[in-house]
PDB file of N, CA and C in Angstrom:
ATOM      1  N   UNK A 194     -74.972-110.436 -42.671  1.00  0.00           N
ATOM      2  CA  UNK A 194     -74.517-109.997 -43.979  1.00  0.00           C
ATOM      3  C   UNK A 194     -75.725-109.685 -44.858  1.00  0.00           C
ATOM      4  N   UNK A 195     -75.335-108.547 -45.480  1.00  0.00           N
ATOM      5  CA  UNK A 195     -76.544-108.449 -46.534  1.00  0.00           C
ATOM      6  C   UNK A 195     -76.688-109.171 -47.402  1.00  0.00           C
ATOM      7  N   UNK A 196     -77.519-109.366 -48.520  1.00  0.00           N
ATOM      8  CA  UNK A 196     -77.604-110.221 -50.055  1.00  0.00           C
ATOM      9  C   UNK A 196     -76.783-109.733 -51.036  1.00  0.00           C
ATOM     10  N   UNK A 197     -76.039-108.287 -50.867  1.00  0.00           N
ATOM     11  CA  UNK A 197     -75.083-108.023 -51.628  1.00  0.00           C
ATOM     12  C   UNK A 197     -74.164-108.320 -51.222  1.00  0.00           C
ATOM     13  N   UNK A 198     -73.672-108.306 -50.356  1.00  0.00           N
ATOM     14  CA  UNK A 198     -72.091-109.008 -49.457  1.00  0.00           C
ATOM     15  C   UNK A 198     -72.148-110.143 -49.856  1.00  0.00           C
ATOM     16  N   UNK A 199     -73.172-110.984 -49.435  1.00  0.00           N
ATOM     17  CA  UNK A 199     -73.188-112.639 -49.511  1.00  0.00           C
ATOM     18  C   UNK A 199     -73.024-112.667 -50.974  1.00  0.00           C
ATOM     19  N   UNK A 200     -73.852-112.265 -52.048  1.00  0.00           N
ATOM     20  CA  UNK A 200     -73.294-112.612 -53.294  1.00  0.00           C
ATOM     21  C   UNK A 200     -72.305-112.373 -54.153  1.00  0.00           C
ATOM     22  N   UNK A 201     -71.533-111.022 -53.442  1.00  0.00           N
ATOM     23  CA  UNK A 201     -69.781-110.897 -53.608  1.00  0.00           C
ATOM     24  C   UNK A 201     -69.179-112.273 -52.829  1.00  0.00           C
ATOM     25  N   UNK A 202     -69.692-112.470 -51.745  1.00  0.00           N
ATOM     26  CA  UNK A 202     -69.044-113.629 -51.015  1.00  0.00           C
ATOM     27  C   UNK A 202     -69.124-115.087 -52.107  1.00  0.00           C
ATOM     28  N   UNK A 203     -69.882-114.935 -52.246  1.00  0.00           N
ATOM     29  CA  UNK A 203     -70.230-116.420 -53.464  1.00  0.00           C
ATOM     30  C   UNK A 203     -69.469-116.311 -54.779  1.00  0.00           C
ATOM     31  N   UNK A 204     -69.747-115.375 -55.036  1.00  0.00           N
ATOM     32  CA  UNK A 204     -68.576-114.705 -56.828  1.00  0.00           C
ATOM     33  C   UNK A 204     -67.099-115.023 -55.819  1.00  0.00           C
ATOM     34  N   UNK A 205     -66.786-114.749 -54.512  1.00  0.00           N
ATOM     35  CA  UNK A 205     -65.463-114.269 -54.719  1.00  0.00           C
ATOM     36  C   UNK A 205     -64.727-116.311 -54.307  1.00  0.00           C
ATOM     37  N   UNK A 206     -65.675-117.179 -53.713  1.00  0.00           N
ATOM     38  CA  UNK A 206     -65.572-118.148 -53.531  1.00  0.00           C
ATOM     39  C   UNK A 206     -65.812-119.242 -54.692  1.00  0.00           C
ATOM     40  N   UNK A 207     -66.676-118.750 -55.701  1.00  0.00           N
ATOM     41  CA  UNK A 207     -66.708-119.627 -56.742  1.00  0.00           C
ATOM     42  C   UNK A 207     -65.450-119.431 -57.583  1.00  0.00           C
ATOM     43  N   UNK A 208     -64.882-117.723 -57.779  1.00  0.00           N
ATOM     44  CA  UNK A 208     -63.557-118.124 -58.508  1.00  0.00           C
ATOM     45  C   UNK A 208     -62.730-118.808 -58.201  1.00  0.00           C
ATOM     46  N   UNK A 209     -62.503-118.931 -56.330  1.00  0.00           N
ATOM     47  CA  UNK A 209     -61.390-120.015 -56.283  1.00  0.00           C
ATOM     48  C   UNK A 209     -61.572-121.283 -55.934  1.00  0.00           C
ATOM     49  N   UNK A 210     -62.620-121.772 -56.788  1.00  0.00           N
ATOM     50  CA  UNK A 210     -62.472-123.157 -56.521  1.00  0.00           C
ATOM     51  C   UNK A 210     -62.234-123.660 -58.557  1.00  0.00           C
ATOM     52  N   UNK A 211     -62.575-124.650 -58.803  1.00  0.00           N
ATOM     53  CA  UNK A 211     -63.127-125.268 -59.721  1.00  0.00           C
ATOM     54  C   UNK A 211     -64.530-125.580 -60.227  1.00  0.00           C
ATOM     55  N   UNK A 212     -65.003-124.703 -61.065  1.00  0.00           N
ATOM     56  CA  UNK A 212     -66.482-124.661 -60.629  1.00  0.00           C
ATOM     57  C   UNK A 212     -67.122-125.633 -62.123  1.00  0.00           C
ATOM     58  N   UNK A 213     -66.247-126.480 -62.555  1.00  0.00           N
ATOM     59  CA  UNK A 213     -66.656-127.636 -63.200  1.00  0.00           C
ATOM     60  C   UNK A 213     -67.007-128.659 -61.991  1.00  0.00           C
ATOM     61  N   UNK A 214     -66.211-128.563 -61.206  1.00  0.00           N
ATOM     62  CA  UNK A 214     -66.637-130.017 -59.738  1.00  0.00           C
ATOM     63  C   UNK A 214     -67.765-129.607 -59.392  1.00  0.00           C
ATOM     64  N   UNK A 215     -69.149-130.145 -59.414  1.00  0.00           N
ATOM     65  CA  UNK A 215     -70.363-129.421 -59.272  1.00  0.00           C
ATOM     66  C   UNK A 215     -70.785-130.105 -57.800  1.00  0.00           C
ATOM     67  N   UNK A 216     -69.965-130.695 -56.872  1.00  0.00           N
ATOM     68  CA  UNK A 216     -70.100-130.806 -55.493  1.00  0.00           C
ATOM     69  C   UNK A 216     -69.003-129.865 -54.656  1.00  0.00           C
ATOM     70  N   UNK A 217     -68.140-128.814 -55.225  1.00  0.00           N
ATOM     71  CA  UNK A 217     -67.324-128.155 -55.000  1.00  0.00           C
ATOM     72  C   UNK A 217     -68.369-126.913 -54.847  1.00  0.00           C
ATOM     73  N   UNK A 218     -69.367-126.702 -56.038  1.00  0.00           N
ATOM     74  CA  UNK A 218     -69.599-125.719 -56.173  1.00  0.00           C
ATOM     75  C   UNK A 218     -71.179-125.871 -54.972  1.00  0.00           C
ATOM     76  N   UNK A 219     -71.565-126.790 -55.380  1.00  0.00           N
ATOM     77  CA  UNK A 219     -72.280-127.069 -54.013  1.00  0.00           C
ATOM     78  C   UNK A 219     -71.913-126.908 -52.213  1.00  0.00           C
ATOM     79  N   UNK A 220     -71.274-126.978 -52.408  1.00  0.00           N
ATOM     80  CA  UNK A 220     -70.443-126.611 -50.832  1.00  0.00           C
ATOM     81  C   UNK A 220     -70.227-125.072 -50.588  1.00  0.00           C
ATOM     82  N   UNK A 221     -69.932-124.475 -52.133  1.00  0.00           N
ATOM     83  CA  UNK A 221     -70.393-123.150 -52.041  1.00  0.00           C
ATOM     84  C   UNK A 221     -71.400-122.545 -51.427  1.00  0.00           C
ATOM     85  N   UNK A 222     -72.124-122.925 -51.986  1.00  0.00           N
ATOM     86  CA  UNK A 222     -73.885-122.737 -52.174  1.00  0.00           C
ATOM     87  C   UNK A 222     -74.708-122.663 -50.981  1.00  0.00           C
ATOM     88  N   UNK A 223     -73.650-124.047 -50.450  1.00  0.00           N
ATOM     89  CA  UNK A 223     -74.393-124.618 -48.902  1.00  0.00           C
ATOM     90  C   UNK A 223     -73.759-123.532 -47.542  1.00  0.00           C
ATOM     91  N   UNK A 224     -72.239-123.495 -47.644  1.00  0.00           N
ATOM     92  CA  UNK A 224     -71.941-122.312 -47.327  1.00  0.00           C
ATOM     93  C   UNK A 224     -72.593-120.941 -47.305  1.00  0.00           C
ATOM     94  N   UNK A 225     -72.635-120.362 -48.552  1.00  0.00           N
ATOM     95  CA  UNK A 225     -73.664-119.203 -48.464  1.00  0.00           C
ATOM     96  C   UNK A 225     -74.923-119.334 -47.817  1.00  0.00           C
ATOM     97  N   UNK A 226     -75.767-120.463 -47.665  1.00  0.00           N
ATOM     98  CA  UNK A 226     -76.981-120.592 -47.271  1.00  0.00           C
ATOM     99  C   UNK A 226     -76.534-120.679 -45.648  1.00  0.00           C
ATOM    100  N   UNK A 227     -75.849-121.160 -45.027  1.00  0.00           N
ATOM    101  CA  UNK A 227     -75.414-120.920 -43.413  1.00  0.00           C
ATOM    102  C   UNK A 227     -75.065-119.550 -43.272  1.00  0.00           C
ATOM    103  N   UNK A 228     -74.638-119.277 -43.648  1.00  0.00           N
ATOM    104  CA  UNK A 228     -74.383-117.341 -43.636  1.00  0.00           C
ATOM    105  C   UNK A 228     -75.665-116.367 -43.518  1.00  0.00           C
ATOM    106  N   UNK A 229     -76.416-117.147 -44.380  1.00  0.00           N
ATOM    107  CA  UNK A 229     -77.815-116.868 -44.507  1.00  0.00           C
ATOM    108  C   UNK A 229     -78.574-117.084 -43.190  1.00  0.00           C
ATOM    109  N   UNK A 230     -78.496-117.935 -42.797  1.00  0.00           N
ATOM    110  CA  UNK A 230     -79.056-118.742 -41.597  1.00  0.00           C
ATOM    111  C   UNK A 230     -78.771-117.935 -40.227  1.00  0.00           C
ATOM    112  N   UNK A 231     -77.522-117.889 -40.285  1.00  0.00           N
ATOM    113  CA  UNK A 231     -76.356-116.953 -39.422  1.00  0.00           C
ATOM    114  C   UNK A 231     -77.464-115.534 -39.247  1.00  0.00           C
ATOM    115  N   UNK A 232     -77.448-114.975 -40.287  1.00  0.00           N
ATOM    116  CA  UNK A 232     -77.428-113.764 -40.523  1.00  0.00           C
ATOM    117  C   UNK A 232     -79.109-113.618 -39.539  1.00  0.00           C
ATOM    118  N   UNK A 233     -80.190-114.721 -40.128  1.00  0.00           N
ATOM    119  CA  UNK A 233     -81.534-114.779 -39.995  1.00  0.00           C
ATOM    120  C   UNK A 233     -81.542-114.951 -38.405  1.00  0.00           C
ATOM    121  N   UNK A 234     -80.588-115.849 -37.827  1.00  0.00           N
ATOM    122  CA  UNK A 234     -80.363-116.127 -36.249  1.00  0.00           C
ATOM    123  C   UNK A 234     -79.613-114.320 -35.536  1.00  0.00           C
ATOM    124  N   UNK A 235     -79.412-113.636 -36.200  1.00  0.00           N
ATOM    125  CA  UNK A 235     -78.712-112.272 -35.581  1.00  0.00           C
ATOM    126  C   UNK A 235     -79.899-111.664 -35.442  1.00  0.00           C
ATOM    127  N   UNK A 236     -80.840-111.661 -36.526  1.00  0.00           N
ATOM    128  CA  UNK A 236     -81.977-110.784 -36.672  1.00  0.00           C
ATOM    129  C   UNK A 236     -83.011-111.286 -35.747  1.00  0.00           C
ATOM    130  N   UNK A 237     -83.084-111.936 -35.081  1.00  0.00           N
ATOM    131  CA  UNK A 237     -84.072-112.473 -33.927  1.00  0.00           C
ATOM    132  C   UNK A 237     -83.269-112.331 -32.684  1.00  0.00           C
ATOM    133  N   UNK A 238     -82.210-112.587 -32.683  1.00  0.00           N
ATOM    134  CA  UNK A 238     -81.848-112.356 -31.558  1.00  0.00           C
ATOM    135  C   UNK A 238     -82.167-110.711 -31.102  1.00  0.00           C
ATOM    136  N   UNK A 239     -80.707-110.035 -31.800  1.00  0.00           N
ATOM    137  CA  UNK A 239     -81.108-108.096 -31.915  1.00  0.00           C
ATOM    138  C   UNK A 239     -82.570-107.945 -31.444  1.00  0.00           C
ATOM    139  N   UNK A 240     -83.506-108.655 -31.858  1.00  0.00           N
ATOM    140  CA  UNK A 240     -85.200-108.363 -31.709  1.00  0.00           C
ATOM    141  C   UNK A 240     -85.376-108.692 -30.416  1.00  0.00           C
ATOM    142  N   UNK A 241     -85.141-109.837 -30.338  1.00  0.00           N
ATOM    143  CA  UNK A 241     -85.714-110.644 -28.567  1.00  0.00           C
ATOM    144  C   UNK A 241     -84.357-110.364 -27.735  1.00  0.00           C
ATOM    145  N   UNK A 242     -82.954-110.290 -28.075  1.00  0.00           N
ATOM    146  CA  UNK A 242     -82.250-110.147 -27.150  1.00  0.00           C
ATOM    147  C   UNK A 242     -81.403-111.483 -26.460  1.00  0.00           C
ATOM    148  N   UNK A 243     -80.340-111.569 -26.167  1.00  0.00           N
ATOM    149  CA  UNK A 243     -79.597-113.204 -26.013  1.00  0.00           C
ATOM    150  C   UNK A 243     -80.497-113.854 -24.904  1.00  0.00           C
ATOM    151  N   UNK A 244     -80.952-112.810 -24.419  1.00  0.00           N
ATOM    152  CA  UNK A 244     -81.885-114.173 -23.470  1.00  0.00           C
ATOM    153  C   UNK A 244     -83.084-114.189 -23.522  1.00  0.00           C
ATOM    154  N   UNK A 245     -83.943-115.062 -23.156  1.00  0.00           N
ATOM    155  CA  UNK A 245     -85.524-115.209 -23.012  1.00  0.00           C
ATOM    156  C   UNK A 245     -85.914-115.314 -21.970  1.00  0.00           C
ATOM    157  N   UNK A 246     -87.020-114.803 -21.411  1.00  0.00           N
ATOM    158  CA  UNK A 246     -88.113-115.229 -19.993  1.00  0.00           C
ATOM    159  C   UNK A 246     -89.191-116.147 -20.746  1.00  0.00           C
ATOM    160  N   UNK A 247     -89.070-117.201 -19.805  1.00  0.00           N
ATOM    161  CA  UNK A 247     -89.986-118.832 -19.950  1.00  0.00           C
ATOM    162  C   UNK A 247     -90.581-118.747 -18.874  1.00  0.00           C
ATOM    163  N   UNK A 248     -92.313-118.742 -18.954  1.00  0.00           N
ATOM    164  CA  UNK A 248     -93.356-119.189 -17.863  1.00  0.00           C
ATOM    165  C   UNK A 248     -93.637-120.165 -18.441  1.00  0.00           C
ATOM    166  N   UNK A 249     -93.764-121.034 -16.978  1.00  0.00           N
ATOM    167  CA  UNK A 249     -94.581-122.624 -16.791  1.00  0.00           C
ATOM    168  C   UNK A 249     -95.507-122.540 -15.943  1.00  0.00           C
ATOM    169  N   UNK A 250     -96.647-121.868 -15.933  1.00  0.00           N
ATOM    170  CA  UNK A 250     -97.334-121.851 -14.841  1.00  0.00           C
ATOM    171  C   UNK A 250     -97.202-120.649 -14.044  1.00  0.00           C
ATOM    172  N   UNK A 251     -96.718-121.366 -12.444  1.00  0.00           N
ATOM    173  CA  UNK A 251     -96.233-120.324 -11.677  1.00  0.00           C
ATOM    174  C   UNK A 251     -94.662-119.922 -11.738  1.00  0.00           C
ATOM    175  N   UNK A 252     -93.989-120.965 -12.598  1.00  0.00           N
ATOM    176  CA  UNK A 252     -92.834-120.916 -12.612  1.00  0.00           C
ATOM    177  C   UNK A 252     -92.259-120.084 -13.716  1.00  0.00           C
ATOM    178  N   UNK A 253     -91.194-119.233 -13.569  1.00  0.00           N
ATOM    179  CA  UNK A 253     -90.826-118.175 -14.710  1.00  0.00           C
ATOM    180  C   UNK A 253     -88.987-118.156 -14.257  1.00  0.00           C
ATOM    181  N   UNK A 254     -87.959-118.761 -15.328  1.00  0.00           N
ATOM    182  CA  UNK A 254     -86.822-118.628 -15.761  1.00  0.00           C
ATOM    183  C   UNK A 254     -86.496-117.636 -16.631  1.00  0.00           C
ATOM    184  N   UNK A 255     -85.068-117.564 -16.839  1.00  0.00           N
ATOM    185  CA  UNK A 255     -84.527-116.962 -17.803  1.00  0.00           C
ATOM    186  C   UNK A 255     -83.631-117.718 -18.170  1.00  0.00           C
ATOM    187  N   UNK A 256     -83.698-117.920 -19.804  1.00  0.00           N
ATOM    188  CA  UNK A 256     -82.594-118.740 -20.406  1.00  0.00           C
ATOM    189  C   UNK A 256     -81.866-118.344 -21.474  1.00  0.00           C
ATOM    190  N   UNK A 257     -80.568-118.584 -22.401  1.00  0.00           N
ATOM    191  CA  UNK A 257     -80.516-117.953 -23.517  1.00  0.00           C
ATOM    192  C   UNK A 257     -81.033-118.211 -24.522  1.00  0.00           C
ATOM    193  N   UNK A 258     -81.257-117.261 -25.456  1.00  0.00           N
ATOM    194  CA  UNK A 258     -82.276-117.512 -26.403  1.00  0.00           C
ATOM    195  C   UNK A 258     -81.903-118.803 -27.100  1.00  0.00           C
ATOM    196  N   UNK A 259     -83.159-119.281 -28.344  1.00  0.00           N
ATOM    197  CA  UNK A 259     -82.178-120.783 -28.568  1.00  0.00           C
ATOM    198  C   UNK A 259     -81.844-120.204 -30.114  1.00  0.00           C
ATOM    199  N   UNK A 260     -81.716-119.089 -30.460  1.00  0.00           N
ATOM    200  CA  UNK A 260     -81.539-118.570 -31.777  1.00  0.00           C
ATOM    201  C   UNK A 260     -79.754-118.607 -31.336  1.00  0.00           C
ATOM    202  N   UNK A 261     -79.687-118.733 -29.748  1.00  0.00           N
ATOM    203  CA  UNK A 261     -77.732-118.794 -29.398  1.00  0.00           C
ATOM    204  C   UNK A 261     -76.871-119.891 -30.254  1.00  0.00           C
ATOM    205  N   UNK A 262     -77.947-120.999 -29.702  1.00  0.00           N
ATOM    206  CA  UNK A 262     -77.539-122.712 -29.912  1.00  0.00           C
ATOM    207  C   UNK A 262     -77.456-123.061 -31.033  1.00  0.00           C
ATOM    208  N   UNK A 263     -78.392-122.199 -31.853  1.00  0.00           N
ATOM    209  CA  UNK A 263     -78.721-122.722 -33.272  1.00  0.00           C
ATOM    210  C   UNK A 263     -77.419-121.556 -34.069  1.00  0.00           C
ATOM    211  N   UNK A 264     -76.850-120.472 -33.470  1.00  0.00           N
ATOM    212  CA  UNK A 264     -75.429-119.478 -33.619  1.00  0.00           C
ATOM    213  C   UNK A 264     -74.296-120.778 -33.547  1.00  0.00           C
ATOM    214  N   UNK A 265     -73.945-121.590 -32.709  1.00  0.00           N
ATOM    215  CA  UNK A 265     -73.636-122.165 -32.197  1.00  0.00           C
ATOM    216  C   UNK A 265     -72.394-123.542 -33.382  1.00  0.00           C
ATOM    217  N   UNK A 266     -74.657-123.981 -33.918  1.00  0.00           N
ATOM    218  CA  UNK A 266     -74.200-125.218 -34.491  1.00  0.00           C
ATOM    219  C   UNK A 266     -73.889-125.177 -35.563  1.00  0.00           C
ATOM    220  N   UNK A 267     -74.728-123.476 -36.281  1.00  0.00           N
ATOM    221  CA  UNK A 267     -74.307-123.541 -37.826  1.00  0.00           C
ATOM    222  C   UNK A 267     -73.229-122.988 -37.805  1.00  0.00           C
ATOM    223  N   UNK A 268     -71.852-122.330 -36.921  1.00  0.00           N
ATOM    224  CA  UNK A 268     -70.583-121.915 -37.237  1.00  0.00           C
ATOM    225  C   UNK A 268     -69.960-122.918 -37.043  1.00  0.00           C
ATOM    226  N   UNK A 269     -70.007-124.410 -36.077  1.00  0.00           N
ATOM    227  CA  UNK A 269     -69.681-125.569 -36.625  1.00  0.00           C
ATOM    228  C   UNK A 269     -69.670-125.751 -37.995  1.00  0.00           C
ATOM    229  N   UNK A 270     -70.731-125.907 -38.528  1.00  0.00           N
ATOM    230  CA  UNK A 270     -71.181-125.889 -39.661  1.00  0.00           C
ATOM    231  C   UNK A 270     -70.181-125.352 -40.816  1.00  0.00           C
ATOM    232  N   UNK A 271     -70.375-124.535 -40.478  1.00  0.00           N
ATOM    233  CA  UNK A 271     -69.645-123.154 -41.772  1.00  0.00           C
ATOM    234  C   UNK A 271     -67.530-123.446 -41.333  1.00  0.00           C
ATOM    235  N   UNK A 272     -67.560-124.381 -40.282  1.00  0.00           N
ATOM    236  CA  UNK A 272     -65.892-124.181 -40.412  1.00  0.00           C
ATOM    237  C   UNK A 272     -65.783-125.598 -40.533  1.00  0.00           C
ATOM    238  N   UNK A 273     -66.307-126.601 -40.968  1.00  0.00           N
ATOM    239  CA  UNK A 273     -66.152-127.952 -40.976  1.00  0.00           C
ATOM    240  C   UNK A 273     -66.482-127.385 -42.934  1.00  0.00           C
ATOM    241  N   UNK A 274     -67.225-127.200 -43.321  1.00  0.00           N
ATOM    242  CA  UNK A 274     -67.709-126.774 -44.620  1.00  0.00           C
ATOM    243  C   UNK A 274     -66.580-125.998 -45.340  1.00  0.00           C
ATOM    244  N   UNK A 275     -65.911-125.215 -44.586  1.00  0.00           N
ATOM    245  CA  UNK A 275     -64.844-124.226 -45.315  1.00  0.00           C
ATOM    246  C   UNK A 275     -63.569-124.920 -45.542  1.00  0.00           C
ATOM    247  N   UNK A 276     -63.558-125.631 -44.331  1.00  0.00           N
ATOM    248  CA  UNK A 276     -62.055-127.038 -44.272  1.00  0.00           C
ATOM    249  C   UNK A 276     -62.448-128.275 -45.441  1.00  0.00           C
ATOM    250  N   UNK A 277     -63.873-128.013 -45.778  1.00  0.00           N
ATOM    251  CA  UNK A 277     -63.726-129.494 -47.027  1.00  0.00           C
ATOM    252  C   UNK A 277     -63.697-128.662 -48.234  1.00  0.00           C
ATOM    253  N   UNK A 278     -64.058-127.411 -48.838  1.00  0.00           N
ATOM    254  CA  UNK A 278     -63.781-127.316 -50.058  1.00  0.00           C
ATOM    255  C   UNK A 278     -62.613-127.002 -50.368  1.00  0.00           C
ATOM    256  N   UNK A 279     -62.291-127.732 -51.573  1.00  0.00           N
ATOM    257  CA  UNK A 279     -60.705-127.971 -52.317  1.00  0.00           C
ATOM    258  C   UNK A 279     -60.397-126.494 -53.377  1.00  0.00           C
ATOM    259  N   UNK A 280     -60.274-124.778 -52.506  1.00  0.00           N
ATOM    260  CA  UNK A 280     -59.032-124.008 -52.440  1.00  0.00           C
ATOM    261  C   UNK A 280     -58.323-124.182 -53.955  1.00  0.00           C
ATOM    262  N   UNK A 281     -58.358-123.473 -55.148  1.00  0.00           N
ATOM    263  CA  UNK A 281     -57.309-123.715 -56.045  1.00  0.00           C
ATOM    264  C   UNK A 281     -56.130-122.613 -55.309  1.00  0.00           C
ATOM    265  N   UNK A 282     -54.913-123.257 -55.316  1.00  0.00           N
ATOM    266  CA  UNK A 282     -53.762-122.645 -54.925  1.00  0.00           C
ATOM    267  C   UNK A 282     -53.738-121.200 -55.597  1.00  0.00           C
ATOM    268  N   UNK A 283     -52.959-120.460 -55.046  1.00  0.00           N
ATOM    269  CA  UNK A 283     -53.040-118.868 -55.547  1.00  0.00           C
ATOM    270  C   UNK A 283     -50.835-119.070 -55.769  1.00  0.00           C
ATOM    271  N   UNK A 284     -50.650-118.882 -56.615  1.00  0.00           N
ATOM    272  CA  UNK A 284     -49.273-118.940 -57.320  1.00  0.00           C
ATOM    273  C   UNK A 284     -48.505-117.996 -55.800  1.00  0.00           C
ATOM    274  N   UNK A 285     -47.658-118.498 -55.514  1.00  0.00           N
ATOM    275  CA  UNK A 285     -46.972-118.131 -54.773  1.00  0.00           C
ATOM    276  C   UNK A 285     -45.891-117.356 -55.064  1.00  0.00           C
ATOM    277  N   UNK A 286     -45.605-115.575 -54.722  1.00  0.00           N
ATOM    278  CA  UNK A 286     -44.656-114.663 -54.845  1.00  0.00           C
ATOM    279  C   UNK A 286     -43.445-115.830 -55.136  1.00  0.00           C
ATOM    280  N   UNK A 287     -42.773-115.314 -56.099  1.00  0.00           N
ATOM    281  CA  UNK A 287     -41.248-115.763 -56.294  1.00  0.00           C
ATOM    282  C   UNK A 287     -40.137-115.305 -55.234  1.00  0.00           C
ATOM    283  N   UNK A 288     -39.496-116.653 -54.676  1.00  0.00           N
ATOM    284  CA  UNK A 288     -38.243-115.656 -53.470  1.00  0.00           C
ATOM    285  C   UNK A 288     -37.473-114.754 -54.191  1.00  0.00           C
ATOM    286  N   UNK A 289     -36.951-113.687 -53.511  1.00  0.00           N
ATOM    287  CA  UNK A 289     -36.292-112.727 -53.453  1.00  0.00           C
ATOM    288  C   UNK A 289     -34.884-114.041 -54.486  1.00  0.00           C
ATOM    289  N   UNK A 290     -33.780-113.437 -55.411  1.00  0.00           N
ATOM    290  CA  UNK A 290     -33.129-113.935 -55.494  1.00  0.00           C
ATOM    291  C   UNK A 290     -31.884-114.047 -54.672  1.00  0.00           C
ATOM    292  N   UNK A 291     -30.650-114.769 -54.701  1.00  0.00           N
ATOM    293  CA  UNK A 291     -29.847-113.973 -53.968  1.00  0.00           C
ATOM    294  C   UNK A 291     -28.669-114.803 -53.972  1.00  0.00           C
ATOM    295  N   UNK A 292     -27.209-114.651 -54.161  1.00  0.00           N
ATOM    296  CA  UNK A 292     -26.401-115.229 -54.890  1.00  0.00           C
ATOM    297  C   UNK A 292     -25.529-115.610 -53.824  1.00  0.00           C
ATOM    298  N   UNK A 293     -24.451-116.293 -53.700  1.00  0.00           N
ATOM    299  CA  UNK A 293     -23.463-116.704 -52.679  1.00  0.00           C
ATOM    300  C   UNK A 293     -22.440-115.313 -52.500  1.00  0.00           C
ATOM    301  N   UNK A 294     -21.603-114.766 -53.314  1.00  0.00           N
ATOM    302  CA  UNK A 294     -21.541-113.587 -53.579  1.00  0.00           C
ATOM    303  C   UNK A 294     -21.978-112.137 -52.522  1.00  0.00           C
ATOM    304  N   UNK A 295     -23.652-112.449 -52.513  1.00  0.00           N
ATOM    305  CA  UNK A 295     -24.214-111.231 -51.373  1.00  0.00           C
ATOM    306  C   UNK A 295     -23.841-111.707 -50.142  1.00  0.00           C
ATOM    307  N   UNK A 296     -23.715-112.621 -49.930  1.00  0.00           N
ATOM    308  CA  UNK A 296     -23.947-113.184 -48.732  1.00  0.00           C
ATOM    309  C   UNK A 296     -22.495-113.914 -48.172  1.00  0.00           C
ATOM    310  N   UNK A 297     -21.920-113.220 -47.665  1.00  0.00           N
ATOM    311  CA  UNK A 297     -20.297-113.811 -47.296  1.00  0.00           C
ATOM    312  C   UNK A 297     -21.165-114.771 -45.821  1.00  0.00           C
ATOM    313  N   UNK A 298     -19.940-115.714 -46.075  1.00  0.00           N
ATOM    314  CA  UNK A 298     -19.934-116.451 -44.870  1.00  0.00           C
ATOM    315  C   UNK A 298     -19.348-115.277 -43.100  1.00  0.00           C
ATOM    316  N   UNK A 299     -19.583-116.355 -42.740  1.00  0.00           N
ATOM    317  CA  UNK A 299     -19.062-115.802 -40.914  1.00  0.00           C
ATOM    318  C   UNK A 299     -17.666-115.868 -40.737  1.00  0.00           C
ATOM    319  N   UNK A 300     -16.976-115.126 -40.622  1.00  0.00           N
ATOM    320  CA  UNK A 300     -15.889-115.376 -40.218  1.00  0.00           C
ATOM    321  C   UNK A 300     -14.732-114.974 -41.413  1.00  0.00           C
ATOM    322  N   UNK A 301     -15.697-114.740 -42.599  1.00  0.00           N
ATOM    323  CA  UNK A 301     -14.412-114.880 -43.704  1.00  0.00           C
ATOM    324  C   UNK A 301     -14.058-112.950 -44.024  1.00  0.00           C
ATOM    325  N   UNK A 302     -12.849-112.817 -44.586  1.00  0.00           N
ATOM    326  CA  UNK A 302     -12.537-111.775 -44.682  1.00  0.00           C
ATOM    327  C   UNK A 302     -13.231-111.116 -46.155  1.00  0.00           C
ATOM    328  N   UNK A 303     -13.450-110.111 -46.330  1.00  0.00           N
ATOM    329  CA  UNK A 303     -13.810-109.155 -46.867  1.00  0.00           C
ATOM    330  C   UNK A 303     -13.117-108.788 -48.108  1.00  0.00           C
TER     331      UNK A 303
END
């Protein structure tokens, strides 16, 4: 994500919380900064590629990069983080109304 996305992302997450709770708004913050992190772990990878060649000597592997692992732990991260901040409810559409009247029973005549 760019720094303009991410800071629409932050405006659009600080309106729905309570941003008097200043550990609410922190979780924000901390959030955006894994996104950040995220974003910094894409840009090394794209560069080096999901995997790496490791020499030890005479010995030479291929493993995945560890920019994967570290993909890995901060989207842990970012969905354990998204499940604790406290969401102000968004007013819920009103049901459709609808009267006894519209709605005949089964069986009854007309």
């Amino acid at each position: 994500m760019e720094k303009e996305e991410l800071e629409k992302l932050r405006k659009q997450l600080l309106s729905r919380i309570d941003t008097e709770d200043l550990l609410e708004v922190k979780k924000v913050n901390d959030l955006i900064r894994l996104h950040e992190l995220d974003a910094a772990c894409d840009e090394v990878i794209d560069r080096d590629g999901v995997s790496i060649t490791v020499e030890n000597g005479k010995q030479k592997f291929t493993k995945s990069h560890p920019s994967m692992n570290e993909k890995m732990k901060i989207n842990a991260q970012k969905i354990a983080l998204e499940k604790s901040i406290k969401f102000k409810l968004k007013a819920a559409p009103a049901p459709p109304s609808s009267s006894v009247e519209d709605n005949p029973k089964r069986g009854s005549l007309l």
